Amino acid sequence: SRYFQRGHPPRFVSMEELMEAAKGVTNMALAHEIVVNQDFQVKPTVLPEGSLPHRVKEMMLKAFWDGLEDQLKQEPPLYEHAIKLLAEIKETLLSFLMRGHGPLHSRIDEVLDLPLIQQQAENGALDIGGLSQFVVEMMGSLCAPCRDKDIKKLKEITDIVPLFKDIFSVLDLMKVDMANFALSSIKPHLLQQSVEYERNKFQEFLEKQPNALDYTEKWLEDTRKYLRKEDSGGCAAASSDSLLHLNVHNHAYLHLLRWDHVSDPFPETVLMDQVRFQEMQQDIEKLVMLSSVLLISYTTTGEAISGLPGLMETLKNTVGVLLADMHAPTFSTQEALLIIGEKLCVELSQRLSQHGHAPLSVDQTSSLKGRISAISQPDNTVRKLMDSRIQSYLLASLESSQHKTPPPLPGGLAPLSRELKELAVRFCRLVNFNKLVFSPFYQKIFQKLETAG
């Protein structure tokens, strides 16, 4: 197969090479997700209801359980299927055991002794009900607390076939619980290994596709040009190269929070986190709108409301609910701001009256509604101001993250301190991990840019 590379002559790559590269990127993406996603969990596979795979699976399971029921109803009962299930259950229970579970291991081996069970079945002396109850008791000893209700339901089932069916369902859930427990245990040790793993995998990918850093180079180069244009005083020339690179790099990450995801290809080195940067970008846009409305409400109304208890939180919640879906395709910012203006005027007048102040005048009401409505324009002064302050706070958080000292909140953002601090933590964690992984590649790009002037 053949592919063309921007800035490089065409080259031939075998299908095996492409498949190997794709596999490497897939594994790298999974390792990355485990490390950077604090909420990452293994989840049970659920086939879509009514889909062909779901229907096929249901048919196969029904045939299997009907076969088990037919065997157990025979006189004397046949236990071929049941013994196979007990062997699988035994293997699963033993897989849950850890160090220090020696007595449980011995107990499971003793009770679920498969040769003995086979012998008992042949002699008509097998107590399948008793073995099933033993299995349920063992599951209760080994399961996470969140499965206690499931175990209690198992204990209430008396028919063997439904009991076996539900035992396997709960064991599947316990496997997921065990996998998540293992993940949480190794996460602290996974970070450094993941840095080296991702770096090596990307290097392998780069060797197979030499243009795999083109968009990253453009991203850093565009940021460097922008900062040079902004720095008309030439102060940066006196700084060391490393500080210059750090400044460019931090601003480049900040630019990812203003990215045009429709038109501009995302840089390769941050591609696995594109969705996260998009989510943060949307969070910032909401916080800009919310902080703009709150600032306008307080500056328009005056000192009378500044000390009213709980008012800021009430206004914040009201506006937050109405802006919750602002990135939905059907959302109208203009309509939402009109509703917000109406609601805030009513709320503010009621609060002022309750505390012995005159309600909002006609002029104040008109001014407040008009100023809130004007926020819908991207070049609105208040909106641009709050956006600039939030961006400055995130940049300062990034610059101070190495020193573990969070920067002070800019004026007008105190009501959103919790949301902004959480956002800054997410942003800095993502950026710092990305720097750890790709620092050698970034260093080479900066050296190349310096050489090119």
mmCIF file of C-alpha atoms in Angstrom, residues 83-431:
data_model
loop_
_atom_site.group_PDB
_atom_site.id
_atom_site.type_symbol
_atom_site.label_atom_id
_atom_site.label_comp_id
_atom_site.label_asym_id
_atom_site.label_seq_id
_atom_site.Cartn_x
_atom_site.Cartn_y
_atom_site.Cartn_z
ATOM 1 C CA ILE A 83 -19.966 -30.298 36.394
ATOM 2 C CA LYS A 84 -18.480 -28.256 33.541
ATOM 3 C CA LEU A 85 -20.100 -25.154 35.037
ATOM 4 C CA LEU A 86 -18.740 -25.986 38.492
ATOM 5 C CA ALA A 87 -15.241 -26.345 36.991
ATOM 6 C CA GLU A 88 -15.540 -22.900 35.396
ATOM 7 C CA ILE A 89 -16.889 -21.394 38.625
ATOM 8 C CA LYS A 90 -14.023 -22.949 40.617
ATOM 9 C CA GLU A 91 -11.456 -21.477 38.210
ATOM 10 C CA THR A 92 -13.076 -18.038 38.476
ATOM 11 C CA LEU A 93 -13.227 -18.104 42.292
ATOM 12 C CA LEU A 94 -9.565 -19.115 42.516
ATOM 13 C CA SER A 95 -8.635 -16.258 40.152
ATOM 14 C CA PHE A 96 -10.060 -13.784 42.696
ATOM 15 C CA LEU A 97 -7.766 -14.972 45.491
ATOM 16 C CA MET A 98 -4.732 -12.985 46.607
ATOM 17 C CA ARG A 99 -1.819 -13.583 48.930
ATOM 18 C CA GLY A 100 -3.065 -14.461 52.361
ATOM 19 C CA HIS A 101 -6.081 -16.288 50.960
ATOM 20 C CA GLY A 102 -4.469 -19.713 51.485
ATOM 21 C CA PRO A 103 -7.238 -21.111 53.713
ATOM 22 C CA LEU A 104 -9.905 -20.052 51.186
ATOM 23 C CA HIS A 105 -7.918 -21.684 48.385
ATOM 24 C CA SER A 106 -7.787 -24.938 50.341
ATOM 25 C CA ARG A 107 -11.494 -24.754 51.163
ATOM 26 C CA ILE A 108 -12.487 -24.200 47.492
ATOM 27 C CA ASP A 109 -10.212 -27.061 46.403
ATOM 28 C CA GLU A 110 -11.685 -29.306 49.045
ATOM 29 C CA VAL A 111 -15.391 -28.662 48.345
ATOM 30 C CA LEU A 112 -15.141 -28.238 44.556
ATOM 31 C CA ASP A 113 -13.011 -31.359 44.142
ATOM 32 C CA LEU A 114 -13.929 -32.164 40.534
ATOM 33 C CA PRO A 115 -12.870 -35.863 40.479
ATOM 34 C CA LEU A 116 -14.852 -36.419 43.684
ATOM 35 C CA ILE A 117 -17.847 -34.536 42.261
ATOM 36 C CA GLN A 118 -17.696 -36.682 39.112
ATOM 37 C CA GLN A 119 -17.606 -39.821 41.229
ATOM 38 C CA GLN A 120 -20.564 -38.644 43.342
ATOM 39 C CA ALA A 121 -22.533 -37.902 40.150
ATOM 40 C CA GLU A 122 -21.890 -41.378 38.783
ATOM 41 C CA ASN A 123 -23.047 -42.912 42.098
ATOM 42 C CA GLY A 124 -26.167 -40.725 42.356
ATOM 43 C CA ALA A 125 -24.871 -39.035 45.511
ATOM 44 C CA LEU A 126 -24.179 -35.506 44.191
ATOM 45 C CA ASP A 127 -25.679 -32.640 46.233
ATOM 46 C CA ILE A 128 -25.778 -30.006 43.496
ATOM 47 C CA GLY A 129 -27.863 -27.675 45.677
ATOM 48 C CA GLY A 130 -25.338 -27.807 48.500
ATOM 49 C CA LEU A 131 -22.447 -27.090 46.119
ATOM 50 C CA SER A 132 -24.353 -24.140 44.653
ATOM 51 C CA GLN A 133 -24.917 -22.662 48.092
ATOM 52 C CA PHE A 134 -21.216 -23.108 48.898
ATOM 53 C CA VAL A 135 -20.360 -21.196 45.709
ATOM 54 C CA VAL A 136 -22.693 -18.341 46.728
ATOM 55 C CA GLU A 137 -21.112 -18.205 50.203
ATOM 56 C CA MET A 138 -17.620 -18.013 48.668
ATOM 57 C CA MET A 139 -18.753 -15.260 46.309
ATOM 58 C CA GLY A 140 -20.081 -13.334 49.305
ATOM 59 C CA SER A 141 -16.661 -13.635 50.984
ATOM 60 C CA LEU A 142 -14.769 -12.381 47.924
ATOM 61 C CA CYS A 143 -17.057 -9.751 46.384
ATOM 62 C CA ALA A 144 -16.861 -5.968 46.737
ATOM 63 C CA PRO A 145 -19.405 -4.380 49.132
ATOM 64 C CA CYS A 146 -21.364 -3.052 46.133
ATOM 65 C CA ARG A 147 -22.258 -6.679 45.250
ATOM 66 C CA ASP A 148 -23.799 -7.561 48.634
ATOM 67 C CA LYS A 149 -27.330 -7.017 47.293
ATOM 68 C CA ASP A 150 -26.625 -9.337 44.362
ATOM 69 C CA ILE A 151 -25.358 -12.045 46.732
ATOM 70 C CA LYS A 152 -28.457 -11.652 48.898
ATOM 71 C CA LYS A 153 -30.671 -12.231 45.830
ATOM 72 C CA LEU A 154 -28.677 -15.350 44.919
ATOM 73 C CA LYS A 155 -29.348 -16.792 48.370
ATOM 74 C CA GLU A 156 -33.089 -16.448 47.760
ATOM 75 C CA ILE A 157 -33.060 -18.542 44.546
ATOM 76 C CA THR A 158 -33.919 -22.220 45.069
ATOM 77 C CA ASP A 159 -34.149 -23.578 41.488
ATOM 78 C CA ILE A 160 -30.759 -24.789 40.258
ATOM 79 C CA VAL A 161 -30.837 -23.523 36.662
ATOM 80 C CA PRO A 162 -31.890 -19.918 37.461
ATOM 81 C CA LEU A 163 -29.347 -19.965 40.299
ATOM 82 C CA PHE A 164 -26.513 -21.025 37.994
ATOM 83 C CA LYS A 165 -27.532 -18.363 35.448
ATOM 84 C CA ASP A 166 -27.448 -15.609 38.057
ATOM 85 C CA ILE A 167 -24.224 -16.926 39.606
ATOM 86 C CA PHE A 168 -22.477 -16.439 36.263
ATOM 87 C CA SER A 169 -23.975 -12.962 35.835
ATOM 88 C CA VAL A 170 -22.669 -11.876 39.244
ATOM 89 C CA LEU A 171 -19.270 -13.528 38.639
ATOM 90 C CA ASP A 172 -18.952 -11.431 35.457
ATOM 91 C CA LEU A 173 -19.588 -8.290 37.500
ATOM 92 C CA MET A 174 -17.056 -9.439 40.097
ATOM 93 C CA LYS A 175 -14.452 -9.874 37.331
ATOM 94 C CA VAL A 176 -15.001 -6.236 36.355
ATOM 95 C CA ASP A 177 -14.722 -5.163 40.012
ATOM 96 C CA MET A 178 -11.470 -7.084 40.349
ATOM 97 C CA ALA A 179 -10.061 -5.528 37.174
ATOM 98 C CA ASN A 180 -10.884 -2.025 38.443
ATOM 99 C CA PHE A 181 -9.362 -2.790 41.833
ATOM 100 C CA ALA A 182 -6.183 -3.965 40.110
ATOM 101 C CA LEU A 183 -6.119 -0.807 37.983
ATOM 102 C CA SER A 184 -6.473 1.485 40.999
ATOM 103 C CA SER A 185 -3.680 -0.422 42.750
ATOM 104 C CA ILE A 186 -1.163 -0.126 39.915
ATOM 105 C CA LYS A 187 -2.000 3.419 38.751
ATOM 106 C CA PRO A 188 0.588 5.120 41.011
ATOM 107 C CA HIS A 189 3.283 2.800 39.630
ATOM 108 C CA LEU A 190 2.060 3.090 36.062
ATOM 109 C CA LEU A 191 2.889 6.758 35.497
ATOM 110 C CA GLN A 192 6.635 6.537 34.844
ATOM 111 C CA GLN A 193 6.284 3.327 32.875
ATOM 112 C CA SER A 194 3.558 4.913 30.788
ATOM 113 C CA VAL A 195 5.758 7.923 29.991
ATOM 114 C CA GLU A 196 8.482 5.662 28.616
ATOM 115 C CA TYR A 197 5.987 3.362 26.902
ATOM 116 C CA GLU A 198 4.144 6.177 25.096
ATOM 117 C CA ARG A 199 7.408 7.840 24.109
ATOM 118 C CA ASN A 200 8.827 4.610 22.677
ATOM 119 C CA LYS A 201 5.618 3.748 20.860
ATOM 120 C CA PHE A 202 5.448 7.213 19.314
ATOM 121 C CA GLN A 203 9.093 6.932 18.263
ATOM 122 C CA GLU A 204 8.290 3.636 16.529
ATOM 123 C CA PHE A 205 5.337 5.269 14.803
ATOM 124 C CA LEU A 206 7.507 8.233 13.776
ATOM 125 C CA GLU A 207 10.065 5.931 12.190
ATOM 126 C CA LYS A 208 7.342 4.368 10.047
ATOM 127 C CA GLN A 209 5.710 7.728 9.245
ATOM 128 C CA PRO A 210 8.328 10.501 9.273
ATOM 129 C CA ASN A 211 5.786 13.298 8.775
ATOM 130 C CA ALA A 212 3.955 12.408 11.995
ATOM 131 C CA LEU A 213 5.030 15.675 13.681
ATOM 132 C CA ASP A 214 4.110 18.145 10.936
ATOM 133 C CA TYR A 215 1.044 19.557 12.696
ATOM 134 C CA THR A 216 2.915 19.717 16.003
ATOM 135 C CA GLU A 217 5.686 21.755 14.361
ATOM 136 C CA LYS A 218 3.134 24.128 12.853
ATOM 137 C CA TRP A 219 1.358 24.501 16.209
ATOM 138 C CA LEU A 220 4.578 25.502 18.011
ATOM 139 C CA GLU A 221 5.830 27.641 15.144
ATOM 140 C CA ASP A 222 2.537 29.576 14.906
ATOM 141 C CA THR A 223 2.590 30.198 18.662
ATOM 142 C CA ARG A 224 6.201 31.411 18.478
ATOM 143 C CA LYS A 225 5.358 33.828 15.652
ATOM 144 C CA TYR A 226 2.327 35.121 17.563
ATOM 145 C CA LEU A 227 4.350 35.792 20.713
ATOM 146 C CA ARG A 228 7.107 37.501 18.738
ATOM 147 C CA LYS A 229 4.525 39.762 17.152
ATOM 148 C CA GLU A 230 3.003 40.532 20.554
ATOM 149 C CA ASP A 231 6.412 41.207 22.094
ATOM 150 C CA SER A 232 7.085 44.427 20.203
ATOM 151 C CA GLY A 233 9.334 45.673 23.002
ATOM 152 C CA GLY A 234 11.854 42.891 22.406
ATOM 153 C CA CYS A 235 12.080 41.991 26.106
ATOM 154 C CA ALA A 236 12.109 38.272 25.417
ATOM 155 C CA ALA A 237 15.418 38.504 23.596
ATOM 156 C CA ALA A 238 17.150 38.909 26.923
ATOM 157 C CA SER A 239 15.694 35.672 28.293
ATOM 158 C CA SER A 240 17.422 32.339 28.058
ATOM 159 C CA ASP A 241 16.448 29.923 25.299
ATOM 160 C CA SER A 242 14.960 27.472 27.805
ATOM 161 C CA LEU A 243 12.693 30.144 29.286
ATOM 162 C CA LEU A 244 11.698 31.236 25.794
ATOM 163 C CA HIS A 245 10.828 27.675 24.859
ATOM 164 C CA LEU A 246 8.849 27.203 28.073
ATOM 165 C CA ASN A 247 6.905 30.411 27.460
ATOM 166 C CA VAL A 248 6.121 29.431 23.875
ATOM 167 C CA HIS A 249 5.187 25.929 24.949
ATOM 168 C CA ASN A 250 2.814 27.070 27.722
ATOM 169 C CA HIS A 251 1.108 29.552 25.389
ATOM 170 C CA ALA A 252 0.809 26.804 22.781
ATOM 171 C CA TYR A 253 -1.088 24.600 25.239
ATOM 172 C CA LEU A 254 -3.306 27.552 26.123
ATOM 173 C CA HIS A 255 -4.051 28.011 22.422
ATOM 174 C CA LEU A 256 -5.459 24.462 22.360
ATOM 175 C CA LEU A 257 -8.298 25.818 24.527
ATOM 176 C CA ARG A 258 -9.298 28.172 21.683
ATOM 177 C CA TRP A 259 -8.846 25.668 18.874
ATOM 178 C CA ASP A 260 -10.989 25.536 15.736
ATOM 179 C CA HIS A 261 -11.593 21.785 15.760
ATOM 180 C CA VAL A 262 -13.551 21.898 12.505
ATOM 181 C CA SER A 263 -10.938 23.583 10.315
ATOM 182 C CA ASP A 264 -7.525 23.021 11.923
ATOM 183 C CA PRO A 265 -5.919 19.559 12.334
ATOM 184 C CA PHE A 266 -5.002 18.949 15.966
ATOM 185 C CA PRO A 267 -1.263 18.536 16.773
ATOM 186 C CA GLU A 268 -0.197 14.882 16.726
ATOM 187 C CA THR A 269 1.421 14.882 20.168
ATOM 188 C CA VAL A 270 -1.829 15.936 21.865
ATOM 189 C CA LEU A 271 -4.186 14.069 19.553
ATOM 190 C CA MET A 272 -5.096 11.431 22.150
ATOM 191 C CA ASP A 273 -6.320 14.248 24.404
ATOM 192 C CA GLN A 274 -8.249 16.203 21.784
ATOM 193 C CA VAL A 275 -11.621 15.331 23.310
ATOM 194 C CA ARG A 276 -10.396 16.426 26.751
ATOM 195 C CA PHE A 277 -9.189 19.762 25.385
ATOM 196 C CA GLN A 278 -12.533 20.208 23.623
ATOM 197 C CA GLU A 279 -14.386 19.537 26.877
ATOM 198 C CA MET A 280 -12.232 22.062 28.740
ATOM 199 C CA GLN A 281 -12.752 24.585 25.952
ATOM 200 C CA GLN A 282 -16.509 24.224 26.330
ATOM 201 C CA ASP A 283 -16.228 24.497 30.117
ATOM 202 C CA ILE A 284 -14.287 27.742 29.705
ATOM 203 C CA GLU A 285 -16.894 29.169 27.334
ATOM 204 C CA LYS A 286 -19.615 28.429 29.916
ATOM 205 C CA LEU A 287 -17.571 29.984 32.722
ATOM 206 C CA VAL A 288 -16.940 33.097 30.600
ATOM 207 C CA MET A 289 -20.678 33.554 30.031
ATOM 208 C CA LEU A 290 -21.534 32.799 33.662
ATOM 209 C CA SER A 291 -18.916 35.141 35.127
ATOM 210 C CA SER A 292 -19.921 37.883 32.672
ATOM 211 C CA VAL A 293 -23.585 37.696 33.743
ATOM 212 C CA LEU A 294 -22.674 37.757 37.443
ATOM 213 C CA LEU A 295 -20.282 40.689 37.039
ATOM 214 C CA ILE A 296 -22.873 42.698 35.102
ATOM 215 C CA SER A 297 -25.565 41.887 37.681
ATOM 216 C CA TYR A 298 -23.469 43.249 40.545
ATOM 217 C CA THR A 299 -22.077 46.297 38.756
ATOM 218 C CA THR A 300 -25.501 47.304 37.415
ATOM 219 C CA THR A 301 -27.401 46.834 40.687
ATOM 220 C CA GLY A 302 -24.896 48.561 42.950
ATOM 221 C CA GLU A 303 -23.784 48.064 46.545
ATOM 222 C CA ALA A 304 -27.254 47.225 47.857
ATOM 223 C CA ILE A 305 -26.915 43.541 46.880
ATOM 224 C CA SER A 306 -23.223 43.059 47.657
ATOM 225 C CA GLY A 307 -23.799 41.809 51.198
ATOM 226 C CA LEU A 308 -27.023 39.841 50.739
ATOM 227 C CA PRO A 309 -26.421 36.287 52.064
ATOM 228 C CA GLY A 310 -26.680 33.459 49.561
ATOM 229 C CA LEU A 311 -27.616 35.731 46.666
ATOM 230 C CA MET A 312 -24.504 35.104 44.601
ATOM 231 C CA GLU A 313 -24.948 31.327 44.850
ATOM 232 C CA THR A 314 -28.621 31.592 43.868
ATOM 233 C CA LEU A 315 -27.831 33.733 40.821
ATOM 234 C CA LYS A 316 -24.959 31.425 39.874
ATOM 235 C CA ASN A 317 -27.188 28.333 40.044
ATOM 236 C CA THR A 318 -29.973 30.007 38.075
ATOM 237 C CA VAL A 319 -27.650 31.103 35.274
ATOM 238 C CA GLY A 320 -25.730 27.816 35.325
ATOM 239 C CA VAL A 321 -28.893 25.765 34.736
ATOM 240 C CA LEU A 322 -29.928 27.932 31.785
ATOM 241 C CA LEU A 323 -26.463 27.695 30.207
ATOM 242 C CA ALA A 324 -26.026 23.960 30.847
ATOM 243 C CA ASP A 325 -26.833 22.994 27.233
ATOM 244 C CA MET A 326 -25.150 25.931 25.536
ATOM 245 C CA HIS A 327 -23.149 23.661 23.214
ATOM 246 C CA ALA A 328 -26.173 21.685 22.039
ATOM 247 C CA PRO A 329 -26.984 22.202 18.323
ATOM 248 C CA THR A 330 -30.445 23.617 19.096
ATOM 249 C CA PHE A 331 -29.275 26.022 21.820
ATOM 250 C CA SER A 332 -29.875 29.733 21.235
ATOM 251 C CA THR A 333 -27.524 31.929 23.250
ATOM 252 C CA GLN A 334 -29.603 35.028 22.541
ATOM 253 C CA GLU A 335 -32.829 33.406 23.783
ATOM 254 C CA ALA A 336 -31.127 31.994 26.873
ATOM 255 C CA LEU A 337 -29.699 35.400 27.804
ATOM 256 C CA LEU A 338 -33.130 37.036 27.411
ATOM 257 C CA ILE A 339 -34.594 34.481 29.834
ATOM 258 C CA ILE A 340 -31.651 34.950 32.199
ATOM 259 C CA GLY A 341 -32.170 38.713 32.150
ATOM 260 C CA GLU A 342 -35.858 38.308 33.021
ATOM 261 C CA LYS A 343 -35.216 35.824 35.836
ATOM 262 C CA LEU A 344 -32.372 37.797 37.421
ATOM 263 C CA CYS A 345 -34.373 41.020 37.438
ATOM 264 C CA VAL A 346 -37.203 39.269 39.278
ATOM 265 C CA GLU A 347 -34.825 37.576 41.744
ATOM 266 C CA LEU A 348 -32.860 40.751 42.460
ATOM 267 C CA SER A 349 -35.999 42.867 43.019
ATOM 268 C CA GLN A 350 -37.423 40.260 45.412
ATOM 269 C CA ARG A 351 -34.179 40.050 47.407
ATOM 270 C CA LEU A 352 -33.828 43.830 47.597
ATOM 271 C CA SER A 353 -37.423 44.182 48.849
ATOM 272 C CA GLN A 354 -36.930 41.415 51.435
ATOM 273 C CA HIS A 355 -33.974 43.288 52.925
ATOM 274 C CA GLY A 356 -35.596 46.707 53.055
ATOM 275 C CA HIS A 357 -34.215 48.134 49.817
ATOM 276 C CA ALA A 358 -36.102 49.572 46.881
ATOM 277 C CA PRO A 359 -36.586 47.048 44.049
ATOM 278 C CA LEU A 360 -34.858 47.621 40.723
ATOM 279 C CA SER A 361 -36.059 50.729 38.929
ATOM 280 C CA VAL A 362 -37.349 50.622 35.350
ATOM 281 C CA ASP A 363 -34.036 52.077 34.132
ATOM 282 C CA GLN A 364 -31.979 49.540 36.125
ATOM 283 C CA THR A 365 -34.126 46.656 34.842
ATOM 284 C CA SER A 366 -33.790 47.820 31.236
ATOM 285 C CA SER A 367 -30.040 48.379 31.616
ATOM 286 C CA LEU A 368 -29.456 44.984 33.227
ATOM 287 C CA LYS A 369 -31.449 43.091 30.577
ATOM 288 C CA GLY A 370 -29.709 44.967 27.768
ATOM 289 C CA ARG A 371 -26.191 44.411 29.118
ATOM 290 C CA ILE A 372 -26.852 40.699 29.720
ATOM 291 C CA SER A 373 -28.286 40.309 26.219
ATOM 292 C CA ALA A 374 -25.222 42.018 24.716
ATOM 293 C CA ILE A 375 -22.969 39.227 26.069
ATOM 294 C CA SER A 376 -24.103 37.110 23.104
ATOM 295 C CA GLN A 377 -21.732 39.135 20.889
ATOM 296 C CA PRO A 378 -18.204 37.653 20.814
ATOM 297 C CA ASP A 379 -16.628 41.125 20.904
ATOM 298 C CA ASN A 380 -18.626 42.217 23.959
ATOM 299 C CA THR A 381 -16.299 44.114 26.324
ATOM 300 C CA VAL A 382 -17.281 42.267 29.516
ATOM 301 C CA ARG A 383 -17.181 38.885 27.795
ATOM 302 C CA LYS A 384 -13.717 39.549 26.363
ATOM 303 C CA LEU A 385 -12.525 40.771 29.777
ATOM 304 C CA MET A 386 -13.678 37.637 31.633
ATOM 305 C CA ASP A 387 -12.302 35.395 28.901
ATOM 306 C CA SER A 388 -8.936 37.136 29.143
ATOM 307 C CA ARG A 389 -8.900 36.785 32.938
ATOM 308 C CA ILE A 390 -9.721 33.064 32.819
ATOM 309 C CA GLN A 391 -7.047 32.454 30.182
ATOM 310 C CA SER A 392 -4.520 34.412 32.275
ATOM 311 C CA TYR A 393 -5.419 32.358 35.349
ATOM 312 C CA LEU A 394 -4.909 29.075 33.475
ATOM 313 C CA LEU A 395 -1.577 30.263 32.096
ATOM 314 C CA ALA A 396 -0.471 31.361 35.569
ATOM 315 C CA SER A 397 -1.572 27.976 36.941
ATOM 316 C CA LEU A 398 0.551 26.247 34.334
ATOM 317 C CA GLU A 399 3.569 28.429 35.101
ATOM 318 C CA SER A 400 3.230 27.887 38.846
ATOM 319 C CA SER A 401 2.324 24.178 38.725
ATOM 320 C CA GLN A 402 5.973 23.198 39.098
ATOM 321 C CA HIS A 403 6.168 25.180 42.357
ATOM 322 C CA LYS A 404 2.896 23.809 43.775
ATOM 323 C CA THR A 405 1.683 27.344 44.549
ATOM 324 C CA PRO A 406 -1.662 28.141 42.892
ATOM 325 C CA PRO A 407 -1.984 31.711 41.569
ATOM 326 C CA PRO A 408 -4.552 34.145 43.003
ATOM 327 C CA LEU A 409 -7.895 34.413 41.254
ATOM 328 C CA PRO A 410 -8.307 37.503 39.065
ATOM 329 C CA GLY A 411 -11.024 40.021 39.974
ATOM 330 C CA GLY A 412 -14.620 39.052 39.306
ATOM 331 C CA LEU A 413 -13.949 35.308 39.346
ATOM 332 C CA ALA A 414 -14.301 34.593 43.073
ATOM 333 C CA PRO A 415 -17.844 33.138 42.683
ATOM 334 C CA LEU A 416 -16.388 30.528 40.312
ATOM 335 C CA SER A 417 -13.285 29.709 42.340
ATOM 336 C CA ARG A 418 -14.143 26.022 42.797
ATOM 337 C CA GLU A 419 -14.897 25.442 39.122
ATOM 338 C CA LEU A 420 -11.806 27.339 37.971
ATOM 339 C CA LYS A 421 -9.469 25.542 40.363
ATOM 340 C CA GLU A 422 -10.817 22.145 39.245
ATOM 341 C CA LEU A 423 -10.388 23.187 35.612
ATOM 342 C CA ALA A 424 -6.824 24.370 36.262
ATOM 343 C CA VAL A 425 -5.947 21.052 37.925
ATOM 344 C CA ARG A 426 -7.276 19.090 34.927
ATOM 345 C CA PHE A 427 -5.466 21.346 32.479
ATOM 346 C CA CYS A 428 -2.125 21.278 34.306
ATOM 347 C CA ARG A 429 -2.233 17.520 34.885
ATOM 348 C CA LEU A 430 -2.835 16.910 31.181
ATOM 349 C CA VAL A 431 -0.165 19.363 30.044
#
